[in-house]
Amino acid sequence: MDKKMFCFQCEQTVGCTGCTGNAGVCGKKADTARLQDELTGALISLARAVDGAETISKSTWQVMIEGLFTTVTNVSFDDASIKNMIQKVRAERERLVPDCSKCLSPCGKTDEYDMQQLWNADEDIRSLKSLILFGIRGMAAYAYHASVLNYEDAEINRFFCEALFKIGYEESAETLLPTVLKVGEINLKCMALLDKANTETYGNPEITKVNIGVRNNPGILISGHDLRDLEMLLEQTQGTGVDVYTHSEMLPAHYYPAFKKYQNFVGNYGNAWWKQKDEFEAFHGPILMTTNCIVPPKDSYKDRLYTTGAAGYPGCQHIGDISAENGSASAVNKDFTVIIEHAKKCAPPAQIEEGEIIGGFAHAQVLALADQIVAAVKSGSIKKFVVMAGCDGRMKSREYYTEFAQKLPGDTVILTAGCAKYRYNKLALGDINGIPRVLDAGQCNDSYSLAVIALKLKEIFGLDDVNQLPIVYNIAWYEQKAVIVLLALLALGVKHIHLGPTLPAFLSPNVRNVLIEQFGIGGISTADEDIMKFLS
Ligand code: SF4
Ligand code: SF3
């Protein structure tokens, strides 16, 4: 494959086949894509080194998880930080197998993997390995957020190695397919770990009305998925006169009890990630991107865009972890003074919306309402739950999701998580006996709640199979965290999931057929046709 770059990991890939030119649709340049490949090849060699090492330390897992997370769509566009990550991976490998680099008759076992081998492989092998790779990239995001809160799991860490090892070494579809399913199984554990980390640290999300208007103070907008970053920012802005607003996937932070005590935690500003060019301009103050999704910024606000954690953009200031710099083993610690001082010099945000939205329907809150929900199902007031979790994206075809939500009959309830919700969470869809018709469980990272709710309902209704529940799945995907949520649902035995707006480019016809035959996976058509089909 003699292309400048090759990437087909997200839904907006060119022509539904792959980004191959000077840059991807997301704005990722060919050089950055090649560095991400180099990083992935280095991570595979690290996994090979782990296989031969006697003792593995925490730093090995941290490097592996951060390295994978860095390559998730819209996380890092910064070549310098990707090169730095590659060096960290190489140093870790050298530490684990110091004799390899000095060996006079090298066996090649810990050599770096050339990703061209994967991109040029037989299409079914490429497809299965891509499912594994993109799945563990998504899972690494969850593991990263959990580890920031000091929650880790040896089985999950080991599995990152196993999966990377298979991408590098395994060439048979018969052995790769079970690994694809195992990625989903392990991810259920990883999502449970992150749920435990978040809820034990910040409390169980509860029903919350979130203001979408603004106040008259300067503000900082925080986006992405990292709750620890938000916590530090809220602490450091106390008494400064600077307000804090959430953006996109940070909206669900308002649902956690721990953040409600901050008087300057004002509300949510804007919508899903892809509208940020207009919304960041109107915000006037600094923006902190803690994870995806970064859109290459306009010059008009680029100096106001800051990154932290795995996120990066060239020319935007990155706020590092002081505890890591000090070599301290304590929790992640960052100094956001520069952003706060910047905010003080900025005008207050321009109001772009007003009113409130409601959310906080993660598993504990929904299960607290179980009696009410079960009664509504038994009386026929609720006929179906429609899981519409996942990602939003800029493609016009995603207007389907707004239309679908609008046209769903009044006896249906939407269960959502992820930024997909912005396609319908501001519609007046009403409630059923006091239960809102859109129940937002949180970020894409909180999709675990939807699995817990389904399993609990199965138990309450005394069913043998999760597919007997009155739940249909119409999931919107964009990046690799949605891929891993899909694999987790398959691991739970959920069948007949509809995935849109288009099926992943990395599914070969044969792999797609396996998913259709074994799991009944399907695409979408029009809102009218799908409502008829899904609810019949
Ligand atoms: Fe293309 Fe998506 Fe890859 Fe960006 S992440 S280069 S848009 S496939
Ligand atoms: Fe959204 Fe980027 Fe996937 Fe977390 S913020 S769901 S796309």
PDB file of C-alpha atoms in Angstrom, residues 258-482:
ATOM      1  CA  ALA A 258     -19.149  15.714  44.454  1.00  0.00           C
ATOM      2  CA  PHE A 259     -19.212  18.586  41.968  1.00  0.00           C
ATOM      3  CA  LYS A 260     -22.444  20.178  43.151  1.00  0.00           C
ATOM      4  CA  LYS A 261     -20.788  22.033  46.003  1.00  0.00           C
ATOM      5  CA  TYR A 262     -18.874  24.368  43.669  1.00  0.00           C
ATOM      6  CA  GLN A 263     -20.783  27.640  43.293  1.00  0.00           C
ATOM      7  CA  ASN A 264     -18.812  28.602  40.173  1.00  0.00           C
ATOM      8  CA  PHE A 265     -19.737  25.386  38.336  1.00  0.00           C
ATOM      9  CA  VAL A 266     -22.309  27.133  36.208  1.00  0.00           C
ATOM     10  CA  GLY A 267     -23.625  24.793  33.545  1.00  0.00           C
ATOM     11  CA  ASN A 268     -23.029  23.329  30.102  1.00  0.00           C
ATOM     12  CA  TYR A 269     -22.067  25.447  27.111  1.00  0.00           C
ATOM     13  CA  GLY A 270     -22.704  24.304  23.565  1.00  0.00           C
ATOM     14  CA  ASN A 271     -23.246  20.951  22.006  1.00  0.00           C
ATOM     15  CA  ALA A 272     -21.371  17.958  20.652  1.00  0.00           C
ATOM     16  CA  TRP A 273     -17.690  18.217  19.708  1.00  0.00           C
ATOM     17  CA  TRP A 274     -18.077  18.981  16.014  1.00  0.00           C
ATOM     18  CA  LYS A 275     -19.744  22.353  16.601  1.00  0.00           C
ATOM     19  CA  GLN A 276     -16.778  23.625  18.602  1.00  0.00           C
ATOM     20  CA  LYS A 277     -15.402  26.012  15.980  1.00  0.00           C
ATOM     21  CA  ASP A 278     -18.381  28.334  16.373  1.00  0.00           C
ATOM     22  CA  GLU A 279     -19.016  27.662  20.021  1.00  0.00           C
ATOM     23  CA  PHE A 280     -15.410  28.095  21.212  1.00  0.00           C
ATOM     24  CA  GLU A 281     -15.245  31.395  19.374  1.00  0.00           C
ATOM     25  CA  ALA A 282     -18.399  32.600  21.147  1.00  0.00           C
ATOM     26  CA  PHE A 283     -17.205  31.402  24.539  1.00  0.00           C
ATOM     27  CA  HIS A 284     -14.539  34.144  24.725  1.00  0.00           C
ATOM     28  CA  GLY A 285     -12.561  32.454  27.513  1.00  0.00           C
ATOM     29  CA  PRO A 286      -9.986  29.641  27.612  1.00  0.00           C
ATOM     30  CA  ILE A 287     -10.955  26.077  26.776  1.00  0.00           C
ATOM     31  CA  LEU A 288      -9.332  23.021  28.352  1.00  0.00           C
ATOM     32  CA  MET A 289      -9.446  19.838  26.246  1.00  0.00           C
ATOM     33  CA  THR A 290      -8.891  16.863  28.521  1.00  0.00           C
ATOM     34  CA  THR A 291      -9.420  14.177  25.834  1.00  0.00           C
ATOM     35  CA  ASN A 292     -11.180  13.830  22.490  1.00  0.00           C
ATOM     36  CA  CYS A 293     -12.699  15.348  20.514  1.00  0.00           C
ATOM     37  CA  ILE A 294     -10.404  18.166  19.375  1.00  0.00           C
ATOM     38  CA  VAL A 295     -11.250  19.844  16.077  1.00  0.00           C
ATOM     39  CA  PRO A 296      -8.270  21.700  14.527  1.00  0.00           C
ATOM     40  CA  PRO A 297      -8.840  25.166  16.008  1.00  0.00           C
ATOM     41  CA  LYS A 298      -9.423  28.434  14.176  1.00  0.00           C
ATOM     42  CA  ASP A 299      -6.755  31.095  14.628  1.00  0.00           C
ATOM     43  CA  SER A 300      -9.388  33.272  16.311  1.00  0.00           C
ATOM     44  CA  TYR A 301      -9.314  31.115  19.477  1.00  0.00           C
ATOM     45  CA  LYS A 302      -6.250  28.882  19.094  1.00  0.00           C
ATOM     46  CA  ASP A 303      -4.372  30.818  21.789  1.00  0.00           C
ATOM     47  CA  ARG A 304      -7.279  30.093  24.150  1.00  0.00           C
ATOM     48  CA  LEU A 305      -7.174  26.321  23.579  1.00  0.00           C
ATOM     49  CA  TYR A 306      -5.233  24.305  26.171  1.00  0.00           C
ATOM     50  CA  THR A 307      -4.722  20.547  26.283  1.00  0.00           C
ATOM     51  CA  THR A 308      -3.882  18.109  29.045  1.00  0.00           C
ATOM     52  CA  GLY A 309      -3.433  14.347  29.562  1.00  0.00           C
ATOM     53  CA  ALA A 310      -3.266  12.376  26.314  1.00  0.00           C
ATOM     54  CA  ALA A 311      -4.799  15.269  24.355  1.00  0.00           C
ATOM     55  CA  GLY A 312      -2.523  17.486  22.283  1.00  0.00           C
ATOM     56  CA  TYR A 313      -2.536  20.014  19.491  1.00  0.00           C
ATOM     57  CA  PRO A 314       0.559  21.716  18.037  1.00  0.00           C
ATOM     58  CA  GLY A 315       0.819  25.355  19.092  1.00  0.00           C
ATOM     59  CA  CYS A 316      -1.635  24.942  21.989  1.00  0.00           C
ATOM     60  CA  GLN A 317      -0.234  24.986  25.502  1.00  0.00           C
ATOM     61  CA  HIS A 318      -0.220  21.592  27.215  1.00  0.00           C
ATOM     62  CA  ILE A 319      -0.676  21.358  30.982  1.00  0.00           C
ATOM     63  CA  GLY A 320       1.324  18.422  32.338  1.00  0.00           C
ATOM     64  CA  ASP A 321       1.040  16.321  35.449  1.00  0.00           C
ATOM     65  CA  ILE A 322       3.175  17.791  38.249  1.00  0.00           C
ATOM     66  CA  SER A 323       3.160  14.560  40.231  1.00  0.00           C
ATOM     67  CA  ALA A 324       4.638  12.717  37.220  1.00  0.00           C
ATOM     68  CA  GLU A 325       7.274  15.428  36.726  1.00  0.00           C
ATOM     69  CA  ASN A 326       8.223  15.158  40.394  1.00  0.00           C
ATOM     70  CA  GLY A 327       8.372  11.382  40.145  1.00  0.00           C
ATOM     71  CA  SER A 328       5.714  11.241  42.846  1.00  0.00           C
ATOM     72  CA  ALA A 329       3.480   8.187  43.073  1.00  0.00           C
ATOM     73  CA  SER A 330       0.542  10.264  44.361  1.00  0.00           C
ATOM     74  CA  ALA A 331      -2.644  10.990  42.436  1.00  0.00           C
ATOM     75  CA  VAL A 332      -2.452  13.041  39.256  1.00  0.00           C
ATOM     76  CA  ASN A 333      -1.892  16.676  40.112  1.00  0.00           C
ATOM     77  CA  LYS A 334      -1.941  19.630  37.720  1.00  0.00           C
ATOM     78  CA  ASP A 335      -1.538  23.361  38.015  1.00  0.00           C
ATOM     79  CA  PHE A 336      -4.102  25.251  35.955  1.00  0.00           C
ATOM     80  CA  THR A 337      -3.009  28.746  37.098  1.00  0.00           C
ATOM     81  CA  VAL A 338      -2.060  29.822  33.581  1.00  0.00           C
ATOM     82  CA  ILE A 339      -5.589  29.051  32.329  1.00  0.00           C
ATOM     83  CA  ILE A 340      -7.237  30.796  35.276  1.00  0.00           C
ATOM     84  CA  GLU A 341      -5.087  33.916  34.798  1.00  0.00           C
ATOM     85  CA  HIS A 342      -5.901  33.841  31.085  1.00  0.00           C
ATOM     86  CA  ALA A 343      -9.635  33.621  31.842  1.00  0.00           C
ATOM     87  CA  LYS A 344      -9.491  36.706  34.070  1.00  0.00           C
ATOM     88  CA  LYS A 345      -8.452  38.787  31.050  1.00  0.00           C
ATOM     89  CA  CYS A 346     -11.304  37.486  28.856  1.00  0.00           C
ATOM     90  CA  ALA A 347     -14.863  38.699  28.354  1.00  0.00           C
ATOM     91  CA  PRO A 348     -17.726  36.571  29.755  1.00  0.00           C
ATOM     92  CA  PRO A 349     -19.145  33.986  27.362  1.00  0.00           C
ATOM     93  CA  ALA A 350     -21.771  35.042  24.825  1.00  0.00           C
ATOM     94  CA  GLN A 351     -25.083  33.357  25.532  1.00  0.00           C
ATOM     95  CA  ILE A 352     -25.956  30.911  22.730  1.00  0.00           C
ATOM     96  CA  GLU A 353     -28.764  28.989  24.443  1.00  0.00           C
ATOM     97  CA  GLU A 354     -30.883  29.263  27.543  1.00  0.00           C
ATOM     98  CA  GLY A 355     -32.860  26.948  29.754  1.00  0.00           C
ATOM     99  CA  GLU A 356     -32.070  23.601  31.311  1.00  0.00           C
ATOM    100  CA  ILE A 357     -31.535  20.010  30.324  1.00  0.00           C
ATOM    101  CA  ILE A 358     -32.016  17.006  32.562  1.00  0.00           C
ATOM    102  CA  GLY A 359     -29.776  14.000  33.066  1.00  0.00           C
ATOM    103  CA  GLY A 360     -28.197  11.775  35.689  1.00  0.00           C
ATOM    104  CA  PHE A 361     -29.891   8.485  34.860  1.00  0.00           C
ATOM    105  CA  ALA A 362     -26.928   6.214  35.467  1.00  0.00           C
ATOM    106  CA  HIS A 363     -27.573   2.744  36.851  1.00  0.00           C
ATOM    107  CA  ALA A 364     -28.005   3.600  40.556  1.00  0.00           C
ATOM    108  CA  GLN A 365     -30.521   6.367  39.813  1.00  0.00           C
ATOM    109  CA  VAL A 366     -32.498   4.280  37.310  1.00  0.00           C
ATOM    110  CA  LEU A 367     -32.574   1.318  39.673  1.00  0.00           C
ATOM    111  CA  ALA A 368     -33.861   3.639  42.413  1.00  0.00           C
ATOM    112  CA  LEU A 369     -36.783   4.320  40.050  1.00  0.00           C
ATOM    113  CA  ALA A 370     -37.163   0.638  39.133  1.00  0.00           C
ATOM    114  CA  ASP A 371     -40.607   0.224  40.732  1.00  0.00           C
ATOM    115  CA  GLN A 372     -41.971   3.189  38.784  1.00  0.00           C
ATOM    116  CA  ILE A 373     -40.393   1.973  35.533  1.00  0.00           C
ATOM    117  CA  VAL A 374     -41.547  -1.632  35.949  1.00  0.00           C
ATOM    118  CA  ALA A 375     -45.093  -0.433  36.727  1.00  0.00           C
ATOM    119  CA  ALA A 376     -45.065   1.705  33.565  1.00  0.00           C
ATOM    120  CA  VAL A 377     -43.916  -1.283  31.491  1.00  0.00           C
ATOM    121  CA  LYS A 378     -46.515  -3.597  33.042  1.00  0.00           C
ATOM    122  CA  SER A 379     -49.332  -1.089  32.493  1.00  0.00           C
ATOM    123  CA  GLY A 380     -48.247  -0.568  28.874  1.00  0.00           C
ATOM    124  CA  SER A 381     -47.379   3.122  29.394  1.00  0.00           C
ATOM    125  CA  ILE A 382     -43.826   2.241  28.316  1.00  0.00           C
ATOM    126  CA  LYS A 383     -43.801  -0.181  25.395  1.00  0.00           C
ATOM    127  CA  LYS A 384     -40.139  -0.024  24.394  1.00  0.00           C
ATOM    128  CA  PHE A 385     -36.777   1.309  25.473  1.00  0.00           C
ATOM    129  CA  VAL A 386     -34.559   2.446  22.643  1.00  0.00           C
ATOM    130  CA  VAL A 387     -30.834   2.557  23.364  1.00  0.00           C
ATOM    131  CA  MET A 388     -29.485   5.458  21.283  1.00  0.00           C
ATOM    132  CA  ALA A 389     -26.050   5.700  22.857  1.00  0.00           C
ATOM    133  CA  GLY A 390     -22.769   6.490  21.133  1.00  0.00           C
ATOM    134  CA  CYS A 391     -21.172   9.367  19.324  1.00  0.00           C
ATOM    135  CA  ASP A 392     -22.279  12.400  17.403  1.00  0.00           C
ATOM    136  CA  GLY A 393     -20.492  13.544  14.265  1.00  0.00           C
ATOM    137  CA  ARG A 394     -20.569  16.232  11.658  1.00  0.00           C
ATOM    138  CA  MET A 395     -22.018  14.211   8.760  1.00  0.00           C
ATOM    139  CA  LYS A 396     -25.400  15.460   7.579  1.00  0.00           C
ATOM    140  CA  SER A 397     -26.708  11.896   7.597  1.00  0.00           C
ATOM    141  CA  ARG A 398     -26.775  12.111  11.401  1.00  0.00           C
ATOM    142  CA  GLU A 399     -29.888  14.275  11.193  1.00  0.00           C
ATOM    143  CA  TYR A 400     -31.502  10.837  11.023  1.00  0.00           C
ATOM    144  CA  TYR A 401     -31.060  10.526  14.809  1.00  0.00           C
ATOM    145  CA  THR A 402     -32.959  13.744  15.537  1.00  0.00           C
ATOM    146  CA  GLU A 403     -35.766  12.669  13.226  1.00  0.00           C
ATOM    147  CA  PHE A 404     -35.793   9.154  14.675  1.00  0.00           C
ATOM    148  CA  ALA A 405     -36.060  10.501  18.256  1.00  0.00           C
ATOM    149  CA  GLN A 406     -38.768  12.982  17.244  1.00  0.00           C
ATOM    150  CA  LYS A 407     -40.862  10.382  15.464  1.00  0.00           C
ATOM    151  CA  LEU A 408     -40.639   7.661  18.113  1.00  0.00           C
ATOM    152  CA  PRO A 409     -44.090   7.051  19.593  1.00  0.00           C
ATOM    153  CA  GLY A 410     -44.861   8.612  22.991  1.00  0.00           C
ATOM    154  CA  ASP A 411     -44.768   5.227  24.756  1.00  0.00           C
ATOM    155  CA  THR A 412     -41.044   4.764  24.124  1.00  0.00           C
ATOM    156  CA  VAL A 413     -38.125   5.836  26.301  1.00  0.00           C
ATOM    157  CA  ILE A 414     -34.661   6.624  24.920  1.00  0.00           C
ATOM    158  CA  LEU A 415     -31.699   5.386  26.965  1.00  0.00           C
ATOM    159  CA  THR A 416     -28.578   7.296  26.018  1.00  0.00           C
ATOM    160  CA  ALA A 417     -24.919   7.859  26.860  1.00  0.00           C
ATOM    161  CA  GLY A 418     -22.150   9.602  24.917  1.00  0.00           C
ATOM    162  CA  CYS A 419     -22.257  12.713  22.801  1.00  0.00           C
ATOM    163  CA  ALA A 420     -24.867  11.127  20.486  1.00  0.00           C
ATOM    164  CA  LYS A 421     -27.423  12.626  22.879  1.00  0.00           C
ATOM    165  CA  TYR A 422     -26.938  16.146  21.521  1.00  0.00           C
ATOM    166  CA  ARG A 423     -28.989  15.135  18.482  1.00  0.00           C
ATOM    167  CA  TYR A 424     -32.141  14.978  20.651  1.00  0.00           C
ATOM    168  CA  ASN A 425     -31.512  15.983  24.284  1.00  0.00           C
ATOM    169  CA  LYS A 426     -32.911  19.482  23.775  1.00  0.00           C
ATOM    170  CA  LEU A 427     -36.124  18.351  22.067  1.00  0.00           C
ATOM    171  CA  ALA A 428     -39.348  18.611  24.065  1.00  0.00           C
ATOM    172  CA  LEU A 429     -40.049  14.878  24.133  1.00  0.00           C
ATOM    173  CA  GLY A 430     -41.971  14.982  27.416  1.00  0.00           C
ATOM    174  CA  ASP A 431     -42.250  12.262  30.019  1.00  0.00           C
ATOM    175  CA  ILE A 432     -44.197   9.112  30.844  1.00  0.00           C
ATOM    176  CA  ASN A 433     -45.748   9.263  34.314  1.00  0.00           C
ATOM    177  CA  GLY A 434     -42.922  11.569  35.409  1.00  0.00           C
ATOM    178  CA  ILE A 435     -40.151   9.503  33.743  1.00  0.00           C
ATOM    179  CA  PRO A 436     -38.411  11.683  31.110  1.00  0.00           C
ATOM    180  CA  ARG A 437     -38.471  10.144  27.625  1.00  0.00           C
ATOM    181  CA  VAL A 438     -34.713  10.690  27.286  1.00  0.00           C
ATOM    182  CA  LEU A 439     -32.738   9.107  30.108  1.00  0.00           C
ATOM    183  CA  ASP A 440     -29.116  10.237  29.907  1.00  0.00           C
ATOM    184  CA  ALA A 441     -26.746   7.884  31.748  1.00  0.00           C
ATOM    185  CA  GLY A 442     -23.688  10.054  31.076  1.00  0.00           C
ATOM    186  CA  GLN A 443     -20.599   9.981  28.874  1.00  0.00           C
ATOM    187  CA  CYS A 444     -19.764   7.250  26.361  1.00  0.00           C
ATOM    188  CA  ASN A 445     -17.545   6.085  29.240  1.00  0.00           C
ATOM    189  CA  ASP A 446     -20.743   5.445  31.221  1.00  0.00           C
ATOM    190  CA  SER A 447     -22.318   3.079  28.694  1.00  0.00           C
ATOM    191  CA  TYR A 448     -21.713   0.424  31.333  1.00  0.00           C
ATOM    192  CA  SER A 449     -24.805   1.812  33.092  1.00  0.00           C
ATOM    193  CA  LEU A 450     -26.962   0.783  30.139  1.00  0.00           C
ATOM    194  CA  ALA A 451     -25.689  -2.796  30.439  1.00  0.00           C
ATOM    195  CA  VAL A 452     -26.348  -2.833  34.208  1.00  0.00           C
ATOM    196  CA  ILE A 453     -29.875  -1.478  33.663  1.00  0.00           C
ATOM    197  CA  ALA A 454     -30.622  -4.126  30.997  1.00  0.00           C
ATOM    198  CA  LEU A 455     -29.335  -6.953  33.202  1.00  0.00           C
ATOM    199  CA  LYS A 456     -31.345  -5.684  36.186  1.00  0.00           C
ATOM    200  CA  LEU A 457     -34.539  -5.428  34.146  1.00  0.00           C
ATOM    201  CA  LYS A 458     -33.941  -8.973  32.876  1.00  0.00           C
ATOM    202  CA  GLU A 459     -33.738 -10.122  36.497  1.00  0.00           C
ATOM    203  CA  ILE A 460     -36.820  -8.148  37.594  1.00  0.00           C
ATOM    204  CA  PHE A 461     -38.919  -9.494  34.713  1.00  0.00           C
ATOM    205  CA  GLY A 462     -37.605 -13.047  35.312  1.00  0.00           C
ATOM    206  CA  LEU A 463     -36.343 -13.479  31.740  1.00  0.00           C
ATOM    207  CA  ASP A 464     -33.731 -15.994  30.578  1.00  0.00           C
ATOM    208  CA  ASP A 465     -32.275 -13.889  27.842  1.00  0.00           C
ATOM    209  CA  VAL A 466     -31.405 -10.201  27.639  1.00  0.00           C
ATOM    210  CA  ASN A 467     -32.859 -10.206  24.107  1.00  0.00           C
ATOM    211  CA  GLN A 468     -36.356 -10.872  25.486  1.00  0.00           C
ATOM    212  CA  LEU A 469     -36.424  -7.405  27.054  1.00  0.00           C
ATOM    213  CA  PRO A 470     -38.459  -4.662  25.350  1.00  0.00           C
ATOM    214  CA  ILE A 471     -35.200  -2.919  24.362  1.00  0.00           C
ATOM    215  CA  VAL A 472     -33.975  -2.111  20.863  1.00  0.00           C
ATOM    216  CA  TYR A 473     -30.505  -0.813  20.075  1.00  0.00           C
ATOM    217  CA  ASN A 474     -29.935   1.971  17.569  1.00  0.00           C
ATOM    218  CA  ILE A 475     -26.355   3.023  18.206  1.00  0.00           C
ATOM    219  CA  ALA A 476     -24.470   5.859  16.533  1.00  0.00           C
ATOM    220  CA  TRP A 477     -20.731   5.365  16.278  1.00  0.00           C
ATOM    221  CA  TYR A 478     -17.879   7.647  15.376  1.00  0.00           C
ATOM    222  CA  GLU A 479     -14.666   6.699  17.158  1.00  0.00           C
ATOM    223  CA  GLN A 480     -13.073   3.722  18.865  1.00  0.00           C
ATOM    224  CA  LYS A 481     -14.866   4.002  22.210  1.00  0.00           C
ATOM    225  CA  ALA A 482     -18.104   3.247  20.399  1.00  0.00           C
TER     226      ALA A 482
END
